[in-house]
XYZ file of C-alpha atoms in Angstrom:
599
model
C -28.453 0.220 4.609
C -29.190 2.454 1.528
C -26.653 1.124 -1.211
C -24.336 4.096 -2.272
C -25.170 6.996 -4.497
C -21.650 8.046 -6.001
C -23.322 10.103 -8.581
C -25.278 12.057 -5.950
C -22.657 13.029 -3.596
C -20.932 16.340 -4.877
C -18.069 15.901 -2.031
C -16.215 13.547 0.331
C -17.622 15.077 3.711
C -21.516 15.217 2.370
C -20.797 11.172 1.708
C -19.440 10.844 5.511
C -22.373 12.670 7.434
C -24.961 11.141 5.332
C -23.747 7.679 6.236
C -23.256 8.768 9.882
C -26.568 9.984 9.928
C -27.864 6.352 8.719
C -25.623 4.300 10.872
C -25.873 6.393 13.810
C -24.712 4.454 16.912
C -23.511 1.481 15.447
C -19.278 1.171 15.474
C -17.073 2.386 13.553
C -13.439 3.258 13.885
C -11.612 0.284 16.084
C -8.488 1.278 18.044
C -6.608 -0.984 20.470
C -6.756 0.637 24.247
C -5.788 -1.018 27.338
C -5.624 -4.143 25.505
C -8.695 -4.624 23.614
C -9.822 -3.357 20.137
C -13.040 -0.179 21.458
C -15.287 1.392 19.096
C -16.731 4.795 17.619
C -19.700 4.989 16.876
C -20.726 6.494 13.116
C -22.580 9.267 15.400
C -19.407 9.786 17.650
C -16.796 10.210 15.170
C -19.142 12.654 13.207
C -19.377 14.848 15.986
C -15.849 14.969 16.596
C -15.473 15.593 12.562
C -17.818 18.482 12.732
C -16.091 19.974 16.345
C -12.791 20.433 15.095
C -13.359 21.602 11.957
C -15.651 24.652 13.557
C -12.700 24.752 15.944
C -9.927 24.873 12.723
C -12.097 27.345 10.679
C -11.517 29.337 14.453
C -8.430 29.555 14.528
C -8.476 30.875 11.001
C -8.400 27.767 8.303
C -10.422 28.858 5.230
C -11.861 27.706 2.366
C -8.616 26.694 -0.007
C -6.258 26.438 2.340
C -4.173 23.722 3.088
C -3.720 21.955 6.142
C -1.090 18.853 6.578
C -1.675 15.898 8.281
C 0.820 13.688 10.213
C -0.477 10.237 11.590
C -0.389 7.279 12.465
C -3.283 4.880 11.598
C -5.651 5.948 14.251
C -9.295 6.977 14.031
C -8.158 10.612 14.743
C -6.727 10.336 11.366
C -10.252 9.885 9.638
C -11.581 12.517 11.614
C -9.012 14.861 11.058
C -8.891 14.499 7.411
C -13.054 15.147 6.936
C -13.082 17.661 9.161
C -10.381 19.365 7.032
C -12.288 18.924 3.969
C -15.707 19.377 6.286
C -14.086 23.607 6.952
C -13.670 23.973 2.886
C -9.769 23.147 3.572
C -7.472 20.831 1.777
C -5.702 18.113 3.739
C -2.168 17.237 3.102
C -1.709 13.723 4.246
C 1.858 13.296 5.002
C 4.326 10.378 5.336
C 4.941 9.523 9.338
C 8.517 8.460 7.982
C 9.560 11.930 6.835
C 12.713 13.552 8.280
C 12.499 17.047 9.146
C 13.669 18.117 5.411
C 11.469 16.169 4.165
C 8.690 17.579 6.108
C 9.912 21.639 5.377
C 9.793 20.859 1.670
C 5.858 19.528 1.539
C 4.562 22.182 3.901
C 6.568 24.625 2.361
C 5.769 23.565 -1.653
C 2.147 23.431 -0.463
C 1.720 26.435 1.614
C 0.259 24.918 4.772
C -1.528 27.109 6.832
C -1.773 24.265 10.098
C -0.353 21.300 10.867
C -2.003 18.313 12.976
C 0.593 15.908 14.745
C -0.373 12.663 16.548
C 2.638 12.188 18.620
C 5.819 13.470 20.651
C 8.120 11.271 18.475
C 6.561 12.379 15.457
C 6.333 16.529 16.338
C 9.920 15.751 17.229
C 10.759 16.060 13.437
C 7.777 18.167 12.754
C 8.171 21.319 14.289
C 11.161 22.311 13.156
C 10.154 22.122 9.816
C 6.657 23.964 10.856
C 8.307 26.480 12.617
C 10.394 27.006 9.337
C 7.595 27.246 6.860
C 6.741 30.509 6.383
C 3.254 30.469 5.742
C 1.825 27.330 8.850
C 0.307 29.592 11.846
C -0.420 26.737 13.641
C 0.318 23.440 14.874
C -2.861 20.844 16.407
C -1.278 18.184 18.632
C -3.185 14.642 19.392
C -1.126 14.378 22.328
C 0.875 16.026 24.547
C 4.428 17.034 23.571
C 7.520 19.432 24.023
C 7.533 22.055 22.882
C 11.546 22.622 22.226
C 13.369 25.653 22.482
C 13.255 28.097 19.935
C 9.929 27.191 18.493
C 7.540 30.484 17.882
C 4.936 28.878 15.794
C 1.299 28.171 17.586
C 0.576 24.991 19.454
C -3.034 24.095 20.108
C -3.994 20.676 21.630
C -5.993 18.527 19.905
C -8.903 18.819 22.555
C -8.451 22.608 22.848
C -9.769 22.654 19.378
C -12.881 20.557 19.872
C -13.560 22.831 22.607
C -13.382 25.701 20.239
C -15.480 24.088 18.193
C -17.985 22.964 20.246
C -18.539 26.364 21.444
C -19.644 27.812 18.002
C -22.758 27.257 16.382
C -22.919 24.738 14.110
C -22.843 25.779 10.390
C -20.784 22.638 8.967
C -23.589 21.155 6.626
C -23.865 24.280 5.071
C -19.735 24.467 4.737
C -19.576 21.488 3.502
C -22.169 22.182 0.734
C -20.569 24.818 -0.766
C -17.324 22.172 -1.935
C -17.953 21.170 -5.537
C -16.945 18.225 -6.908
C -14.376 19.363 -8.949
C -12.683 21.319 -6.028
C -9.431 19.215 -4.881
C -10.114 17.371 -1.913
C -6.660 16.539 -0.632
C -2.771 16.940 -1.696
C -0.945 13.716 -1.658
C 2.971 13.661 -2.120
C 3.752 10.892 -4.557
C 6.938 9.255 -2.099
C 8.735 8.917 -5.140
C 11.412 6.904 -6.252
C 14.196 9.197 -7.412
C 13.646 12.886 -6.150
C 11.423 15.263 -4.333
C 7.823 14.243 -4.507
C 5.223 16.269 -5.757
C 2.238 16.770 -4.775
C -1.193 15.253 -6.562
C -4.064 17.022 -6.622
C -7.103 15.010 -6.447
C -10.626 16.166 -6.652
C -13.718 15.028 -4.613
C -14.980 14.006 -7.809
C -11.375 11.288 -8.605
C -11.735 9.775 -5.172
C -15.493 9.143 -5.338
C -15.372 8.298 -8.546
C -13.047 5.563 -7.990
C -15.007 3.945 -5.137
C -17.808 3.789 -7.312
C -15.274 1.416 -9.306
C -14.640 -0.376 -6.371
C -18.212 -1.091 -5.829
C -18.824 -2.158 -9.546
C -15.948 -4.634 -9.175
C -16.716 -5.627 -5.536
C -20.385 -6.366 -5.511
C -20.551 -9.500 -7.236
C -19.358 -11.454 -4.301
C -21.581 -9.280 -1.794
C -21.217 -5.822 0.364
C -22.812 -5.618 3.354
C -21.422 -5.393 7.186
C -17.633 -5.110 5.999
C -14.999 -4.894 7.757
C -11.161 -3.687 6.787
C -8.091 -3.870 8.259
C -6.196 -0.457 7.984
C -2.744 -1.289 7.458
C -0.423 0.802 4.883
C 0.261 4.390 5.560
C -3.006 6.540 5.165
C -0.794 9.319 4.527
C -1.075 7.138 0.827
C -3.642 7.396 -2.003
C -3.839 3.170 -2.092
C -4.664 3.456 1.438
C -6.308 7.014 1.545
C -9.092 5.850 -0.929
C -9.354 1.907 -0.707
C -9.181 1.796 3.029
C -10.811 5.015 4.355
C -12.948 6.364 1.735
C -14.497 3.476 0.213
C -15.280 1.789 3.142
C -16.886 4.773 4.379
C -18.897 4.897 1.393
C -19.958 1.407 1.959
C -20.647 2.038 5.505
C -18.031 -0.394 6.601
C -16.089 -0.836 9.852
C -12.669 -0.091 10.085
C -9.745 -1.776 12.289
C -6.648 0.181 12.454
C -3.604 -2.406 12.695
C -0.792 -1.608 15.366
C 2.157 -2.560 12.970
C 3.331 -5.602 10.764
C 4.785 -7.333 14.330
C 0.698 -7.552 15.419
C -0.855 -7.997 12.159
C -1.003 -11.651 12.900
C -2.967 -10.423 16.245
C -5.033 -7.851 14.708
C -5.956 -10.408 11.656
C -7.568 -12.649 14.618
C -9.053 -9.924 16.149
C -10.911 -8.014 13.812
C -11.298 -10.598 11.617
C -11.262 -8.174 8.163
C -14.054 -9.331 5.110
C -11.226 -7.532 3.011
C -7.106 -6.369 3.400
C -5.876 -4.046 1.127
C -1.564 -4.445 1.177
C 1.247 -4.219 -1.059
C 3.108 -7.293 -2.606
C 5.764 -7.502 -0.051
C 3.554 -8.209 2.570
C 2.022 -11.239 1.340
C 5.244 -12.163 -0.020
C 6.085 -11.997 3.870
C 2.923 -13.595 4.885
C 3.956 -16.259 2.174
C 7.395 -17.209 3.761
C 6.091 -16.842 7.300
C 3.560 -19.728 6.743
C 5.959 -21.757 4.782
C 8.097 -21.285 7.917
C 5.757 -22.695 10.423
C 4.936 -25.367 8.028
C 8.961 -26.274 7.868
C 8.728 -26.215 11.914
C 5.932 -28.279 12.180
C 7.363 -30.814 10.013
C 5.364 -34.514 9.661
C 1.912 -35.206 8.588
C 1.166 -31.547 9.019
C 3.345 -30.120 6.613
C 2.849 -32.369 3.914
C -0.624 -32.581 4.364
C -0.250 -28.549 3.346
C 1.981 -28.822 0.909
C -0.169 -31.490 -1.219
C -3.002 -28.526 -0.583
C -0.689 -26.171 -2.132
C 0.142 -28.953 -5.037
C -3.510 -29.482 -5.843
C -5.016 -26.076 -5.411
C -2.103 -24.510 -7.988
C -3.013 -27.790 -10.158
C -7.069 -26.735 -10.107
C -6.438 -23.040 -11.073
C -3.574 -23.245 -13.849
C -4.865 -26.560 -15.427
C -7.860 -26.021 -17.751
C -9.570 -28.878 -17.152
C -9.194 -28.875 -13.878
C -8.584 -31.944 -11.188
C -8.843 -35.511 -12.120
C -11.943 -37.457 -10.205
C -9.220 -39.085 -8.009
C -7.610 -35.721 -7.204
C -11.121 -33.748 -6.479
C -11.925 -36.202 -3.708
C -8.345 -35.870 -2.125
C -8.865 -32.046 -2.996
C -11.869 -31.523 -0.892
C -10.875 -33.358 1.895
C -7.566 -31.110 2.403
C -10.621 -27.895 1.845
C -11.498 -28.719 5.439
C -8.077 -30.523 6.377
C -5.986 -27.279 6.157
C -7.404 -24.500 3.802
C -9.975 -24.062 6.494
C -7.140 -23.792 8.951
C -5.826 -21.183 6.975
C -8.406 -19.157 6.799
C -8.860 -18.800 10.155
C -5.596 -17.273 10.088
C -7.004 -14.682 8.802
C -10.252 -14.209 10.659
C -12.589 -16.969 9.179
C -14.172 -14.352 6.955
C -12.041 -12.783 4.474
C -13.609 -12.357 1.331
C -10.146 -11.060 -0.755
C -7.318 -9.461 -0.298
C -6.700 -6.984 -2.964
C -3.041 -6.066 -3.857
C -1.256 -3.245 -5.576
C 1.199 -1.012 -5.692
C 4.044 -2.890 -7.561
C 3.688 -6.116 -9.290
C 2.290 -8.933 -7.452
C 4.926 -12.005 -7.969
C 2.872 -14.964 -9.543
C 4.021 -17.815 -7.287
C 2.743 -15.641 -3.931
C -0.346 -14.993 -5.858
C -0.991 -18.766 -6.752
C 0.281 -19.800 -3.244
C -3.119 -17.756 -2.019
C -5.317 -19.060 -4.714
C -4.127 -22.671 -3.947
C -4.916 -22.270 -0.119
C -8.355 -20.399 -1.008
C -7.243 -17.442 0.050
C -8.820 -15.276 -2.990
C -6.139 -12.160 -3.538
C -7.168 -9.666 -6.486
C -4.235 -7.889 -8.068
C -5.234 -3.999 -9.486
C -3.283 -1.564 -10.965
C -3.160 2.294 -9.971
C -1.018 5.300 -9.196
C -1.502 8.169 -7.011
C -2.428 10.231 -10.650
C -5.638 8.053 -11.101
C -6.838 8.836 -7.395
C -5.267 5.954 -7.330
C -6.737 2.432 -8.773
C -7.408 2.299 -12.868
C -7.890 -1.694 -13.001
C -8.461 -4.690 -10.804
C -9.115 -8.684 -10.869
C -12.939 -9.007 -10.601
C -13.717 -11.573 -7.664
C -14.869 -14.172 -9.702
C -12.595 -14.368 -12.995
C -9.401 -13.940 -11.425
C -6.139 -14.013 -13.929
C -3.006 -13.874 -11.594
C -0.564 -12.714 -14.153
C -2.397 -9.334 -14.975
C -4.262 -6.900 -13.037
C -7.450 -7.000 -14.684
C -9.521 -4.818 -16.728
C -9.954 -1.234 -16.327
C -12.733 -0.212 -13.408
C -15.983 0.747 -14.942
C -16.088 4.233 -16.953
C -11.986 4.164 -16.924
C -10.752 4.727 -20.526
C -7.549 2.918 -20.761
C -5.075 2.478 -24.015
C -1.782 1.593 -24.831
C 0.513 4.613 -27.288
C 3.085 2.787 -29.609
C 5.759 3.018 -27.464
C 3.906 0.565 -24.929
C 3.282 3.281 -22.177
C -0.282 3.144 -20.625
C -2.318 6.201 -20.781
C -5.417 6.461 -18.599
C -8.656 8.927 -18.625
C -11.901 9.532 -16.730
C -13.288 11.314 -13.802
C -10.376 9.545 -11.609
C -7.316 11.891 -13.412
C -5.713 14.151 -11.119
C -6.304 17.934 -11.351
C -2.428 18.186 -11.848
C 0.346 18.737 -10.092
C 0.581 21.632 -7.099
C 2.846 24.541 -7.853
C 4.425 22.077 -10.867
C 2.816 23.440 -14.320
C 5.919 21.924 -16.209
C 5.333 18.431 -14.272
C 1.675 18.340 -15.219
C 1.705 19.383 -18.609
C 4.018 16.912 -19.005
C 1.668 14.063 -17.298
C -1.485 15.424 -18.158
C -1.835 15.413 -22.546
C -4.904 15.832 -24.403
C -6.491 14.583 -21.581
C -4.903 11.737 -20.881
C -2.873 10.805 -18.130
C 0.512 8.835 -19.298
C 1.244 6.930 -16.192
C 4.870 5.815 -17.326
C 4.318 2.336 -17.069
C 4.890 0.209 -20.347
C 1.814 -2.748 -20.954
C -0.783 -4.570 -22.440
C -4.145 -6.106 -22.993
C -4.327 -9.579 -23.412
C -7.256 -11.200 -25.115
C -9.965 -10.930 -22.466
C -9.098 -6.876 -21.920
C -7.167 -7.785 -19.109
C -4.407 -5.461 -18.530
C -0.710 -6.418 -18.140
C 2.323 -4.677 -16.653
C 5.577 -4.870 -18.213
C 7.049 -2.629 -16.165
C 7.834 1.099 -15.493
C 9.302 3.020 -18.263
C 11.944 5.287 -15.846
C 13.132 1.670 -14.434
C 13.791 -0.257 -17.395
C 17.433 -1.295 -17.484
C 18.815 -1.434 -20.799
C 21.728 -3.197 -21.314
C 24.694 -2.219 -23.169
C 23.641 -4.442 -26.445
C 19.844 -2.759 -26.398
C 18.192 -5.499 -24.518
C 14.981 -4.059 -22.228
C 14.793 -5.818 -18.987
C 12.522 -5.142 -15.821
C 14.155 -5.128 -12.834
C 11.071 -5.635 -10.623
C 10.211 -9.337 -12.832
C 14.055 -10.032 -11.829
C 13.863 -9.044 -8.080
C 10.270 -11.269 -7.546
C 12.200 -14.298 -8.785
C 15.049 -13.579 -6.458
C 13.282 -13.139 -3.522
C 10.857 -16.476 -3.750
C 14.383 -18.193 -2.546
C 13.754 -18.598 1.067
C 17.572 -17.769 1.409
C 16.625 -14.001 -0.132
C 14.905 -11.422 1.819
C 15.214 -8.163 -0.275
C 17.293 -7.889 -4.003
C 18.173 -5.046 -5.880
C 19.098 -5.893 -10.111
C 21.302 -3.583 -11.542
C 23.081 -3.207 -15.047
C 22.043 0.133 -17.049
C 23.990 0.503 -19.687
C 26.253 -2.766 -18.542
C 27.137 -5.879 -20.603
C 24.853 -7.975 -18.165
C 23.128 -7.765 -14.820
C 24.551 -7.840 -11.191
C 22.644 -7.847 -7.979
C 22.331 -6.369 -4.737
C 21.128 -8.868 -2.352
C 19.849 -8.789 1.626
C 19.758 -12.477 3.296
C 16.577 -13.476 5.093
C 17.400 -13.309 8.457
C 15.220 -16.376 9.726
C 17.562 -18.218 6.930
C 20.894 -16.838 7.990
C 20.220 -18.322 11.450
C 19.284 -21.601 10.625
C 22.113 -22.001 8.518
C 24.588 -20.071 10.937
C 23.696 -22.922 13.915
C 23.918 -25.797 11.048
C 28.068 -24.066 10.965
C 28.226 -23.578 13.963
C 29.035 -19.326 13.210
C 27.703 -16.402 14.019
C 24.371 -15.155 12.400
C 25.969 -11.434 12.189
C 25.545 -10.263 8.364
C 28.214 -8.186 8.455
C 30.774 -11.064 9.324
C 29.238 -13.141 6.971
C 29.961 -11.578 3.975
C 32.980 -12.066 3.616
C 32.398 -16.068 4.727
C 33.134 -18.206 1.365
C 30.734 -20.893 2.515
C 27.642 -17.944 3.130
C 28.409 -16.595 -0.259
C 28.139 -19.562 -1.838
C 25.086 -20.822 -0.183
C 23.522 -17.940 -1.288
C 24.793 -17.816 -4.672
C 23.385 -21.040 -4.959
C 19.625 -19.599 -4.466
C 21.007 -17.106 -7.005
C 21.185 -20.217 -9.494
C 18.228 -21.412 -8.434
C 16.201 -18.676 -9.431
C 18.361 -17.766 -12.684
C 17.016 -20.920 -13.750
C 13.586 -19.053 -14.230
C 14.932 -16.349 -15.994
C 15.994 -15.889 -19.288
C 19.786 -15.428 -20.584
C 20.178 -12.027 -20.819
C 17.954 -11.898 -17.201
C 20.220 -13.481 -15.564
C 22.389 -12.748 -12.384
C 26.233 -12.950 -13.211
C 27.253 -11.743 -9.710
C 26.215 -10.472 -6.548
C 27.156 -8.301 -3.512
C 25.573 -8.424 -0.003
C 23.821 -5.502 1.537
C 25.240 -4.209 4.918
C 21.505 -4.118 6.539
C 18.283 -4.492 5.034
C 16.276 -2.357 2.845
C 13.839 -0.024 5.130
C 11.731 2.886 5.216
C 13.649 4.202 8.376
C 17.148 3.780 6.420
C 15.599 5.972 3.272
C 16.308 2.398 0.868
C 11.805 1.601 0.542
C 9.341 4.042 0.004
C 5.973 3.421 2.633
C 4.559 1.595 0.540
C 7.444 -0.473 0.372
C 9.169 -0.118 -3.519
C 13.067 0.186 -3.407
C 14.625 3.474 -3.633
C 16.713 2.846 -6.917
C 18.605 5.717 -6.652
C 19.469 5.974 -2.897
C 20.699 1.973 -2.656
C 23.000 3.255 -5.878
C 24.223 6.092 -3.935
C 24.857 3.929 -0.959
C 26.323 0.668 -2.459
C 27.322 2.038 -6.453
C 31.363 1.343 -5.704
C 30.430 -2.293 -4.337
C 27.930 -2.886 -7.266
C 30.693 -1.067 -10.340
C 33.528 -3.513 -8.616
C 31.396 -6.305 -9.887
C 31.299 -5.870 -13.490
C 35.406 -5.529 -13.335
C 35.653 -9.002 -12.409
């Protein structure tokens, strides 16, 4: 396979139909029907690509316009989204968790001309919001669905389009290379923590830009016959560029995962050379093996705990294992770390994490088992990754230096202020917003950090989350909340204290833990009874001492308050990709969390 030519491609659909035109017949895009994980081809899903978007430019989709997109992780995603880009158009990827508000504001701030839908439950919310929206004249459904009463804007189905397409001559290569690479490729809605989102406008130019970083930082440990497995929301830059783009640059395969309840499954079955996720998964993935361990009990368990011991030893002590300790060392390599790795499909070469801070103990838990996990640095802005851990000179506590080209530097208040090719265009219909982002060229990310001595870059924390406390201290919430939750007793926590004396805590019990210790009291496991149980509350204030023991005295937890359910996308308390929604918990649990500081 030719190796990738970033600098030649002038857009994101030339890149596509060049590779399919190399790769051809071999697979592709990996969806589970009737049971089993089936293929397209390179050749298949290009034809598809360059179908519907004769069919879109049809029905009337020019150059400029913008078209949403709302999806699961499914190959019709990929194709939908080049052959979007493929008619001149400009997708708007958009989150499948949206409520029918949500969903008027984004095609309404954007100006959508179409809509494509995968699914009943999902037009369900959809089409009112479509029907709204003054300016969508279409919607393009994957599968069938109702219709409702009432609606009056256009529904086409998703093969009625290809159809259309297929019918007219084909004129997409010459389409396609009209796009330059400065025009914006795509609209994606930051999700936002605190207000509407808005929407970044990112070039062809940003996105390939950054997967030529990826490559830069990637090659060293080989890139050939890859495989990913797609599972945050594609509807998200993280996900939009480092598991759909970039692999297609790299003429990769991609698995699309059927939620966090199979990735276990899908792990064994598509066994991925690299995961891209968020910190809260493989804090999950942490506890989950930890679990099993605890169940399996004997030998077995402290067979992998002395692993853990001596692998944690080897990467945070300079001089690295004793002669005694290597021997023991490599016989646990094929003892259990082998084990583990099957886990994960025998043949992952990293996983790479971002989004929020990854907590250091879940990173060295990884690094111990041999499990390599790269921590990066990004936001949707920066199209979306400005720094990563390169493969071989890993430093857990920072994510790495800036990707090749990426101009990176710290202003004297500590925010981090980013510039290059990867720099959004701005923000859509927002001058104010993107004046405001965009200064002199650089992009000032509001997050607050620093390079240590190697130029390896370090997050302190978002600026706009900060809580400072009533005597001026600065303390970051997110540092607080990784400590809290590496108690197996604590599933989710929320710190709290702006403008307060000292810090309280919002905290959501790990379920798994509530019901072992509910059968050791012979209670309940109900969290709602629970919390008002004196012996729960002070089991779990317990953890809380635990884990103020790693945190410094103005850090520190004074009191706490349990949540009612857990912290979700569904409940509007997590953003996809997972980060707590500060300012809707506060709304839902402020009374609970003021009461506190009055005792």
């Amino acid at each position: 396979m030719k190796p990738p030519k970033y600098d030649d491609w002038r857009n994101l659909p030339e890149m596509f139909f060049e590779r399919a035109a190399e790769l051809a017949d071999k697979p592709f895009l990996w969806a589970k029907k009737t049971g089993a994980y089936r293929p397209l081809s390179w050749r298949q899903t290009a034809q598809r690509v360059s179908a519907l978007s004769r069919g879109l430019r049809a029905l009337g989709i020019a150059a400029g316009d913008r078209v949403a997109l709302v999806s699961e992780n499914r190959p019709e995603f990929a194709i939908a989204d080049f052959a979007v880009m493929a008619a001149g158009a400009i997708t708007v990827p958009t989150y499948t968790t949206h409520t029918t508000r949500d969903h008027r504001h984004v095609l309404t701030d954007c100006g959508a001309k179409a809509v494509i839908v995968s699914s009943a439950s999902l037009a369900a919310r959809l089409l009112p919001a479509a029907n709204d929206a003054r300016e969508v004249r279409f919607v393009v459904t994957m599968e069938p669905v109702s219709e409702g009463a009432g609606l009056t804007v256009e529904i086409h189905s998703w093969d009625e389009v290809l159809t259309l397409g297929r019918e007219r001559p084909d004129d997409v290569g010459e389409i396609v290379a009209r796009a330059a690479p400065d025009d914006v490729a795509c609209l994606i809605y930051t999700s936002g923590t605190g207000g509407n989102p808005k929407g970044v406008m990112l070039s062809h130019r940003a996105i390939l830009f950054n997967c030529m970083g990826a490559h830069s930082l990637l090659e060293e440990i080989g890139l050939e016959d890859e495989v990913f497995l797609s599972f945050l929301p594609l509807s998200h830059s993280y996900e939009h560029t480092c598991g759909q783009c970039f692999p297609i640059s790299i003429g990769a395969e991609i698995y699309y995962a059927q939620g966090i309840e199979s990735l276990s499954a899908n792990l064994l079955e598509a066994r991925p050379t690299f995961m891209i996720s968020v910190p809260r998964l493989y804090d999950m993935m942490r506890q989950r093996i930890l679990h099993a361990m605890r169940r399996e009990g004997g030998s077995k368990e402290k067979l992998f705990m002395k692993a853990v011991e001596l692998g944690s030893r080897a990467y945070e002590r300079r001089g690295g294992l004793r002669l005694t300790e290597r021997f023991y060392d490599f016989a646990l390599k094929r003892l259990v770390r082998q084990k583990v790795k099957e886990r994960f499909g025998g043949r992952l070469k990293a996983m790479v994490s971002g989004g929020a801070p990854l907590n250091y103990e879940a990173g060295l838990f990884f690094t111990a088992l041999g499990i390599r996990i790269l921590q990066g640095y990004g936001q949707t802005e920066a199209a979306p990754v400005v720094s990563c851990n390169p493969p071989r000179r890993v430093k857990l506590k920072t994510v790495g230096p800036p990707l090749k080209d990426v101009e990176v530097k710290i202003a004297e208040d500590g925010e981090i202020l980013v510039k290059g090719p990867l720099v959004m265009e701005g923000y859509w219909n927002n001058r104010e917003a993107s004046v405001e982002a965009l200064r002199d060229g650089w992009l000032h990310t509001g997050d607050v950090g620093a390079f240590d001595e190697d130029g390896y870059l370090m997050i302190t924390d978002r600026k706009k989350d900060i809580i400072v406390l009533s005597g001026g201290d600065n303390i970051s919430p997110q540092r607080i909340e990784g400590i809290l939750t590496l108690q197996p007793e604590i599933e989710q926590a929320m710190a709290h204290g702006d403008t307060r004396a000292h810090l309280v805590a919002l905290i959501v019990p790990d379920p798994q833990a509530v019901e072992r210790w509910a059968a050791a009291y012979g209670k309940e496991a109900k969290l709602h009874r629970l919390a008002d149980d004196a012996d729960f509350v002070e089991w779990i204030g317990k953890a809380i001492e635990r884990a103020n023991m790693d945190l410094s005295s103005i850090e520190r937890i004074k009191r706490f308050t349990l949540a009612h359910e857990p912290f979700t996308v569904e409940n509007g308390q997590l953003t996809p990709t997972l980060k707590v929604r500060r300012h809707n918990v506060v709304r839902i649990y402020g009374p609970a969390l003021d009461a506190l500081y009055g005792r």
